[in-house]
Amino acid sequence: MQNDKVQIFDTTLRDGEQVPGCKLDTTQKLIIAERLDFLGVDVIEAGFPVSSPGDFASVHEISKIVKNATVCGLTRAVKKDIEVAAEALKYAVKPRIHTGIGTSDSHIKYKFNSSQSEVIRRGKEAVSYAKNFVDDVEFYAEDAGRTENAFLAKVCEEMIQSGATVLNIPDTTGYCLPEEYGAKIKYLKENVKGIENVILSCHCHNDLGLATANSIAGVINGARQIECTINGIGERAGNTALEEVVMILKQHPYLNLQTDINTKLLYDTSMMVRESMGMPVQPNKAIVGANAFAHSSGIHQDGVIKNRETYEIMNPLDVGVTESAIVLTARSGRAALAYRSKNIGYELTKIQLDSAYQLFLKVADTQKEVIDEDLHRLMKEVNKISKIIIS
Ligand code: KIV
Ligand code: ZN
């Protein structure tokens, strides 16, 4: 594998679907899985097969239709879970079992009432057992973000010896700072025997709004897989947003890290997921929010009309948004009014623009946004005073 390639592991259908109210049926999951494959993700985590007959059926059916991506099923470090996942994945061209166990003191003490050595024993047993069914076994050290580095390194080394191909280092509770998470990955790269033979994976939650920053810190420090979801949906405050990490790597080429994602499909995929899950996206969401490429203040609009790059660090076309929006509000200036008027066919002279702008401000002060319909009415008024050229 190229050293500069970052694998995109999409967990929209597993961690994303755990969100209350986002449940999908098998048909909806199949449509999304097909789209994720087309988008170019490397791994699709299709579900947690032992959790319900519906989830089993979804993983089973998705395994049959996915052509390029690896299809992955989640399990606990429990033999029955692994057997069920293997069965659900049996038609996958590239199957992966994702098994694991909590490794932080808090999980060991309160969840399992167990010990570090017992957790390692159970992890090893799960990885070796999964290897009987598939070659590709990913191990997650749940709550790795709050697991002491020396113990985490020992866990990783033992899992490599048992045959794990990917080691997932989840910041399950979204607690880490980017420096801390990056340093954790670096520590593992430098202290785990055999680490060069496996892929380290970032799985970050967004409880403090740091999921994307942590994942990027992870790959800068040597991880080569990011686990993420479309629109950043997922447990509590969500997971790392796929569209964000992909565009960060694309817009910062000096990092020398690439993905295989066809970025032009990002916006459409985001729409597909929000509609089928009934989960709206906040307007100011990076990359795919309604306002991500909308400009409303006069100073910004004037700049963007002269040259898009004055206020945009990426081309909307690159993420599948057809154009930047110049939104007319009471904060807009003459340049924006002339631009939007021209878009709907009115060529204004300087004098006409001055009178149109005074009328525009009166309307804009009474409503949140001035739309094309308002502009047509406004142009009729201006036309009464001075004939406008209509193209
Ligand atoms: O957040 C987490 O730790 C997880 C694991 C099950 C991979 O989702
Ligand atoms: Zn998670």
PDB file of C-alpha atoms and ligand atoms in Angstrom, residues 14-15 74 98 140 142-143 168 170 172 203 205, ligand 1:
ATOM      1  CA  ARG A  14     -23.139   1.365  12.169  1.00  0.00           C
ATOM      2  CA  ASP A  15     -21.997   4.171  14.530  1.00  0.00           C
ATOM      3  CA  LEU A  74     -18.735  -5.106  14.337  1.00  0.00           C
ATOM      4  CA  HIS A  98     -14.065  -5.621  13.684  1.00  0.00           C
ATOM      5  CA  TYR A 140     -10.631  -1.813  18.639  1.00  0.00           C
ATOM      6  CA  GLU A 142     -12.452   0.902  23.230  1.00  0.00           C
ATOM      7  CA  ASP A 143     -11.795   4.142  25.144  1.00  0.00           C
ATOM      8  CA  ASN A 168      -8.363   0.955  15.940  1.00  0.00           C
ATOM      9  CA  PRO A 170     -10.926   5.070  19.444  1.00  0.00           C
ATOM     10  CA  THR A 172     -14.704   6.796  22.366  1.00  0.00           C
ATOM     11  CA  HIS A 203     -11.980   6.636  15.454  1.00  0.00           C
ATOM     12  CA  HIS A 205     -16.030  11.186  18.703  1.00  0.00           C
TER      13      HIS A 205
HETATM   14  O1  KIV B   1     -16.456   4.653  19.770  1.00  0.00           O
HETATM   15  C1  KIV B   1     -16.037   3.486  19.841  1.00  0.00           C
HETATM   16  O2  KIV B   1     -15.170   3.138  20.635  1.00  0.00           O
HETATM   17  C2  KIV B   1     -16.626   2.508  18.924  1.00  0.00           C
HETATM   18  C3  KIV B   1     -16.022   1.143  18.885  1.00  0.00           C
HETATM   19  C4  KIV B   1     -17.068   0.109  19.034  1.00  0.00           C
HETATM   20  C5  KIV B   1     -15.212   0.982  17.653  1.00  0.00           C
HETATM   21  O3  KIV B   1     -17.533   2.832  18.180  1.00  0.00           O
END
